[in-house]
mmCIF file of N, CA and C in Angstrom:
data_model
loop_
_atom_site.group_PDB
_atom_site.id
_atom_site.type_symbol
_atom_site.label_atom_id
_atom_site.label_comp_id
_atom_site.label_asym_id
_atom_site.label_seq_id
_atom_site.Cartn_x
_atom_site.Cartn_y
_atom_site.Cartn_z
ATOM 1 N N MET A 6 79.214 135.242 75.875
ATOM 2 C CA MET A 6 78.959 133.895 76.032
ATOM 3 C C MET A 6 80.455 133.645 77.102
ATOM 4 N N THR A 7 80.268 132.958 77.954
ATOM 5 C CA THR A 7 81.249 132.300 79.040
ATOM 6 C C THR A 7 81.478 131.121 78.861
ATOM 7 N N ARG A 8 82.608 130.318 78.492
ATOM 8 C CA ARG A 8 82.786 128.894 78.590
ATOM 9 C C ARG A 8 82.527 128.008 79.525
ATOM 10 N N ARG A 9 82.032 127.007 79.666
ATOM 11 C CA ARG A 9 81.708 126.402 81.081
ATOM 12 C C ARG A 9 82.847 125.654 81.385
ATOM 13 N N LYS A 10 83.143 125.814 82.810
ATOM 14 C CA LYS A 10 84.796 125.114 83.271
ATOM 15 C C LYS A 10 84.210 123.444 83.064
ATOM 16 N N LYS A 11 85.102 122.850 82.998
ATOM 17 C CA LYS A 11 85.102 121.566 82.723
ATOM 18 C C LYS A 11 85.123 120.723 84.379
ATOM 19 N N THR A 12 84.350 119.534 84.338
ATOM 20 C CA THR A 12 84.483 119.238 86.020
ATOM 21 C C THR A 12 84.387 118.073 86.032
ATOM 22 N N ARG A 13 85.024 117.409 87.031
ATOM 23 C CA ARG A 13 85.259 116.170 87.118
ATOM 24 C C ARG A 13 84.006 115.277 87.887
ATOM 25 N N SER A 14 83.363 116.285 88.454
ATOM 26 C CA SER A 14 81.763 115.557 89.227
ATOM 27 C C SER A 14 81.272 115.100 88.643
ATOM 28 N N LEU A 15 80.509 114.274 89.210
ATOM 29 C CA LEU A 15 79.454 113.495 88.794
ATOM 30 C C LEU A 15 78.156 114.186 89.006
ATOM 31 N N ALA A 16 78.205 114.670 89.879
ATOM 32 C CA ALA A 16 76.603 115.623 90.123
ATOM 33 C C ALA A 16 76.587 116.448 89.205
ATOM 34 N N ASP A 17 77.580 117.037 88.537
ATOM 35 C CA ASP A 17 77.090 118.109 87.537
ATOM 36 C C ASP A 17 76.646 117.212 85.979
ATOM 37 N N LYS A 18 76.997 115.972 85.902
ATOM 38 C CA LYS A 18 76.957 115.318 84.868
ATOM 39 C C LYS A 18 75.828 114.759 84.977
ATOM 40 N N VAL A 19 75.018 114.493 86.132
ATOM 41 C CA VAL A 19 73.704 113.603 86.363
ATOM 42 C C VAL A 19 72.422 114.739 86.463
ATOM 43 N N THR A 20 71.589 114.288 85.219
ATOM 44 C CA THR A 20 70.397 115.392 85.241
ATOM 45 C C THR A 20 69.710 114.588 85.620
ATOM 46 N N ILE A 21 68.830 114.599 86.860
ATOM 47 C CA ILE A 21 67.769 113.850 87.505
ATOM 48 C C ILE A 21 67.074 114.578 88.337
ATOM 49 N N ARG A 22 66.049 115.035 88.231
ATOM 50 C CA ARG A 22 65.090 115.804 88.616
ATOM 51 C C ARG A 22 65.629 117.157 89.202
ATOM 52 N N THR A 23 66.372 117.639 90.165
ATOM 53 C CA THR A 23 66.787 118.853 90.421
ATOM 54 C C THR A 23 68.444 118.818 90.212
ATOM 55 N N GLY A 24 69.301 117.689 89.981
ATOM 56 C CA GLY A 24 70.231 117.735 89.601
ATOM 57 C C GLY A 24 71.289 117.828 90.560
ATOM 58 N N ARG A 25 70.644 117.770 91.869
ATOM 59 C CA ARG A 25 71.527 118.007 93.115
ATOM 60 C C ARG A 25 72.030 117.174 93.744
ATOM 61 N N ARG A 26 73.096 116.858 94.370
ATOM 62 C CA ARG A 26 74.018 115.892 94.873
ATOM 63 C C ARG A 26 73.528 115.033 95.882
ATOM 64 N N LYS A 27 72.164 115.380 96.383
ATOM 65 C CA LYS A 27 71.915 114.532 97.595
ATOM 66 C C LYS A 27 71.244 113.592 96.318
ATOM 67 N N ASP A 28 70.085 114.478 95.326
ATOM 68 C CA ASP A 28 69.631 113.368 94.713
ATOM 69 C C ASP A 28 70.310 112.434 93.903
ATOM 70 N N PHE A 29 71.292 112.597 93.421
ATOM 71 C CA PHE A 29 72.241 111.754 92.717
ATOM 72 C C PHE A 29 72.468 110.581 93.795
ATOM 73 N N LYS A 30 73.033 111.146 94.831
ATOM 74 C CA LYS A 30 73.564 109.781 96.013
ATOM 75 C C LYS A 30 72.346 108.877 96.196
ATOM 76 N N LYS A 31 70.810 109.407 96.057
ATOM 77 C CA LYS A 31 69.685 108.524 96.130
ATOM 78 C C LYS A 31 69.482 108.000 95.432
ATOM 79 N N TRP A 32 69.821 108.448 93.822
ATOM 80 C CA TRP A 32 69.950 107.485 92.319
ATOM 81 C C TRP A 32 70.707 106.620 92.405
ATOM 82 N N ARG A 33 71.847 106.783 92.786
ATOM 83 C CA ARG A 33 73.128 105.819 92.980
ATOM 84 C C ARG A 33 72.938 104.707 93.974
ATOM 85 N N HIS A 34 72.122 104.857 94.939
ATOM 86 C CA HIS A 34 71.892 103.852 95.894
ATOM 87 C C HIS A 34 70.596 103.047 95.140
ATOM 88 N N ASP A 35 69.770 103.957 94.451
ATOM 89 C CA ASP A 35 68.414 102.922 94.192
ATOM 90 C C ASP A 35 68.784 102.172 92.992
ATOM 91 N N ASN A 36 69.793 102.474 92.271
ATOM 92 C CA ASN A 36 70.074 101.573 90.763
ATOM 93 C C ASN A 36 71.680 101.609 90.968
ATOM 94 N N PRO A 37 71.809 100.773 91.637
ATOM 95 C CA PRO A 37 73.703 99.976 91.789
ATOM 96 C C PRO A 37 74.315 99.394 90.261
ATOM 97 N N ASP A 38 73.089 98.832 89.648
ATOM 98 C CA ASP A 38 73.630 98.330 88.460
ATOM 99 C C ASP A 38 73.806 99.288 87.383
ATOM 100 N N GLU A 39 72.943 100.521 87.562
ATOM 101 C CA GLU A 39 73.432 101.595 86.281
ATOM 102 C C GLU A 39 74.870 102.451 86.517
ATOM 103 N N VAL A 40 75.161 102.487 87.767
ATOM 104 C CA VAL A 40 76.445 103.150 88.373
ATOM 105 C C VAL A 40 77.667 102.429 87.919
ATOM 106 N N VAL A 41 78.677 102.587 86.571
ATOM 107 C CA VAL A 41 79.387 102.008 86.498
ATOM 108 C C VAL A 41 80.913 102.533 86.406
ATOM 109 N N SER A 42 82.162 102.694 86.719
ATOM 110 C CA SER A 42 82.954 103.190 86.341
ATOM 111 C C SER A 42 83.282 103.018 84.979
ATOM 112 N N SER A 43 84.071 103.973 84.364
ATOM 113 C CA SER A 43 84.721 104.324 82.985
ATOM 114 C C SER A 43 85.614 103.177 82.699
ATOM 115 N N ARG A 44 85.699 102.507 81.093
ATOM 116 C CA ARG A 44 86.324 101.544 80.979
ATOM 117 C C ARG A 44 87.916 101.998 80.950
ATOM 118 N N ARG A 45 87.878 103.270 80.933
ATOM 119 C CA ARG A 45 89.396 104.306 81.051
ATOM 120 C C ARG A 45 89.954 103.765 82.353
ATOM 121 N N TYR A 46 88.904 103.970 83.215
ATOM 122 C CA TYR A 46 89.096 104.119 84.800
ATOM 123 C C TYR A 46 89.735 103.023 85.239
ATOM 124 N N THR A 47 88.918 102.042 84.680
ATOM 125 C CA THR A 47 88.962 100.077 85.249
ATOM 126 C C THR A 47 90.107 99.769 84.527
ATOM 127 N N GLN A 48 90.616 100.206 83.403
ATOM 128 C CA GLN A 48 91.954 99.784 82.726
ATOM 129 C C GLN A 48 93.027 99.983 83.483
ATOM 130 N N LYS A 49 92.869 101.414 84.093
ATOM 131 C CA LYS A 49 94.202 102.031 84.752
ATOM 132 C C LYS A 49 93.953 101.689 85.895
ATOM 133 N N LYS A 50 93.183 101.452 86.771
ATOM 134 C CA LYS A 50 93.009 100.817 88.034
ATOM 135 C C LYS A 50 93.626 98.937 87.807
ATOM 136 N N ARG A 51 93.383 98.374 86.938
ATOM 137 C CA ARG A 51 93.763 97.360 86.520
ATOM 138 C C ARG A 51 95.191 96.817 86.410
ATOM 139 N N GLN A 52 95.727 97.980 85.673
ATOM 140 C CA GLN A 52 97.097 97.836 85.477
ATOM 141 C C GLN A 52 97.960 98.579 86.763
ATOM 142 N N GLN A 53 97.522 99.345 87.412
ATOM 143 C CA GLN A 53 98.271 99.695 88.858
ATOM 144 C C GLN A 53 98.298 98.218 89.562
ATOM 145 N N ARG A 54 97.237 97.737 89.595
ATOM 146 C CA ARG A 54 97.216 96.587 90.641
ATOM 147 C C ARG A 54 98.089 95.731 90.229
ATOM 148 N N LYS A 55 98.193 95.031 88.782
ATOM 149 C CA LYS A 55 98.831 94.611 88.698
ATOM 150 C C LYS A 55 100.742 94.519 88.842
ATOM 151 N N LEU A 56 100.741 95.942 88.368
ATOM 152 C CA LEU A 56 102.250 96.665 88.576
ATOM 153 C C LEU A 56 102.354 96.566 90.399
ATOM 154 N N GLN A 57 101.513 96.943 90.953
ATOM 155 C CA GLN A 57 101.747 96.806 92.491
ATOM 156 C C GLN A 57 102.074 95.250 92.895
ATOM 157 N N ALA A 58 101.054 94.209 92.202
ATOM 158 C CA ALA A 58 101.627 93.056 92.750
ATOM 159 C C ALA A 58 102.532 92.558 92.440
ATOM 160 N N ALA A 59 103.054 92.624 91.492
ATOM 161 C CA ALA A 59 104.260 92.605 90.724
ATOM 162 C C ALA A 59 105.416 92.890 91.599
ATOM 163 N N LYS A 60 105.385 94.268 92.090
ATOM 164 C CA LYS A 60 106.923 95.005 92.931
ATOM 165 C C LYS A 60 106.779 94.080 94.126
ATOM 166 N N ARG A 61 105.400 93.800 94.889
ATOM 167 C CA ARG A 61 105.286 93.367 96.239
ATOM 168 C C ARG A 61 105.879 92.036 95.592
ATOM 169 N N LEU A 62 105.449 90.961 94.792
ATOM 170 C CA LEU A 62 106.344 89.732 94.641
ATOM 171 C C LEU A 62 107.816 89.879 94.666
ATOM 172 N N GLU A 63 108.358 90.709 93.863
ATOM 173 C CA GLU A 63 109.753 90.937 93.631
ATOM 174 C C GLU A 63 110.457 91.149 95.017
ATOM 175 N N ARG A 64 109.805 92.415 95.808
ATOM 176 C CA ARG A 64 110.175 92.346 97.326
ATOM 177 C C ARG A 64 110.378 91.795 98.185
ATOM 178 N N GLN A 65 108.955 90.607 98.520
ATOM 179 C CA GLN A 65 109.474 89.217 98.977
ATOM 180 C C GLN A 65 110.365 88.555 98.465
ATOM 181 N N GLN A 66 110.564 87.980 97.003
ATOM 182 C CA GLN A 66 111.685 87.279 96.738
ATOM 183 C C GLN A 66 113.077 87.617 96.907
ATOM 184 N N SER A 67 112.723 89.085 97.001
ATOM 185 C CA SER A 67 114.354 89.478 96.875
ATOM 186 C C SER A 67 114.532 89.834 98.412
ATOM 187 N N ALA A 68 113.959 89.515 99.427
ATOM 188 C CA ALA A 68 113.789 90.059 100.822
ATOM 189 C C ALA A 68 115.070 88.539 101.560
ATOM 190 N N PRO A 69 115.565 88.960 102.440
ATOM 191 C CA PRO A 69 116.283 88.271 103.206
ATOM 192 C C PRO A 69 115.383 87.216 104.020
ATOM 193 N N THR A 70 115.732 85.914 104.228
ATOM 194 C CA THR A 70 114.946 85.151 105.143
ATOM 195 C C THR A 70 115.231 85.056 106.639
ATOM 196 N N ILE A 71 114.458 85.511 107.273
ATOM 197 C CA ILE A 71 114.502 85.465 108.866
ATOM 198 C C ILE A 71 113.772 84.247 109.940
ATOM 199 N N ASP A 72 114.849 83.988 110.855
ATOM 200 C CA ASP A 72 114.507 82.896 111.464
ATOM 201 C C ASP A 72 113.466 83.606 112.877
ATOM 202 N N ILE A 73 112.268 83.081 112.563
ATOM 203 C CA ILE A 73 111.465 84.008 113.389
ATOM 204 C C ILE A 73 111.591 82.677 115.271
ATOM 205 N N HIS A 74 111.906 81.730 114.873
ATOM 206 C CA HIS A 74 112.145 80.889 116.392
ATOM 207 C C HIS A 74 113.232 80.149 115.818
ATOM 208 N N PRO A 75 114.351 80.747 116.372
ATOM 209 C CA PRO A 75 115.533 80.189 115.925
ATOM 210 C C PRO A 75 115.956 78.627 116.831
ATOM 211 N N GLU A 76 116.685 78.022 116.102
ATOM 212 C CA GLU A 76 116.893 76.938 117.533
ATOM 213 C C GLU A 76 118.078 77.847 118.420
ATOM 214 N N PRO A 77 117.971 77.223 119.765
ATOM 215 C CA PRO A 77 118.660 77.974 120.933
ATOM 216 C C PRO A 77 120.040 76.740 120.602
ATOM 217 N N LYS A 78 121.213 77.784 120.317
ATOM 218 C CA LYS A 78 122.337 77.220 120.500
ATOM 219 C C LYS A 78 123.336 77.190 121.393
ATOM 220 N N ASP A 79 123.728 75.745 122.037
ATOM 221 C CA ASP A 79 124.258 75.433 123.342
ATOM 222 C C ASP A 79 125.635 75.377 123.187
ATOM 223 N N THR A 80 126.582 76.659 122.977
ATOM 224 C CA THR A 80 127.901 76.615 123.014
ATOM 225 C C THR A 80 128.674 76.419 124.476
ATOM 226 N N GLY A 81 127.899 76.390 125.458
ATOM 227 C CA GLY A 81 128.489 76.202 126.586
ATOM 228 C C GLY A 81 128.890 77.551 127.568
ATOM 229 N N ASP A 82 128.796 78.687 126.521
ATOM 230 C CA ASP A 82 129.367 80.060 127.211
ATOM 231 C C ASP A 82 128.289 80.727 128.238
ATOM 232 N N THR A 83 127.452 80.173 128.497
ATOM 233 C CA THR A 83 126.471 80.797 129.822
ATOM 234 C C THR A 83 126.707 79.540 130.692
ATOM 235 N N PRO A 84 126.947 80.008 131.753
ATOM 236 C CA PRO A 84 126.775 78.791 133.459
ATOM 237 C C PRO A 84 125.512 78.415 133.393
ATOM 238 N N ARG A 85 125.059 77.243 133.739
ATOM 239 C CA ARG A 85 124.171 76.835 134.370
ATOM 240 C C ARG A 85 124.148 76.859 135.790
ATOM 241 N N LYS A 86 123.303 77.209 136.380
ATOM 242 C CA LYS A 86 122.688 76.905 137.895
ATOM 243 C C LYS A 86 122.418 75.684 138.004
ATOM 244 N N ASP A 87 122.599 74.840 138.974
ATOM 245 C CA ASP A 87 122.340 73.290 139.109
ATOM 246 C C ASP A 87 121.720 73.616 140.733
ATOM 247 N N ASN A 88 120.695 73.154 140.602
ATOM 248 C CA ASN A 88 119.873 72.952 142.057
ATOM 249 C C ASN A 88 120.321 71.739 142.669
ATOM 250 N N ASP A 89 121.391 71.700 143.737
ATOM 251 C CA ASP A 89 121.420 70.059 144.441
ATOM 252 C C ASP A 89 120.748 69.954 145.857
#
């Protein structure tokens, strides 16, 4: 007897009517409240988002500030044209 290969596919885990992917898609569309991510997956994603937000905040705080519209400095180096 051969061992069944482990799969990550949800289509194989769901046994409704024929168990085909098309049927699972239809069932998932019809029953959105029954389709829930695993606790491990949601915890992992929540932790990743926290880490990403912390890194982003650190980058923003350590970045130098840039003057987007700096005040023009009138040093008198550039000659102006006067129309008389």
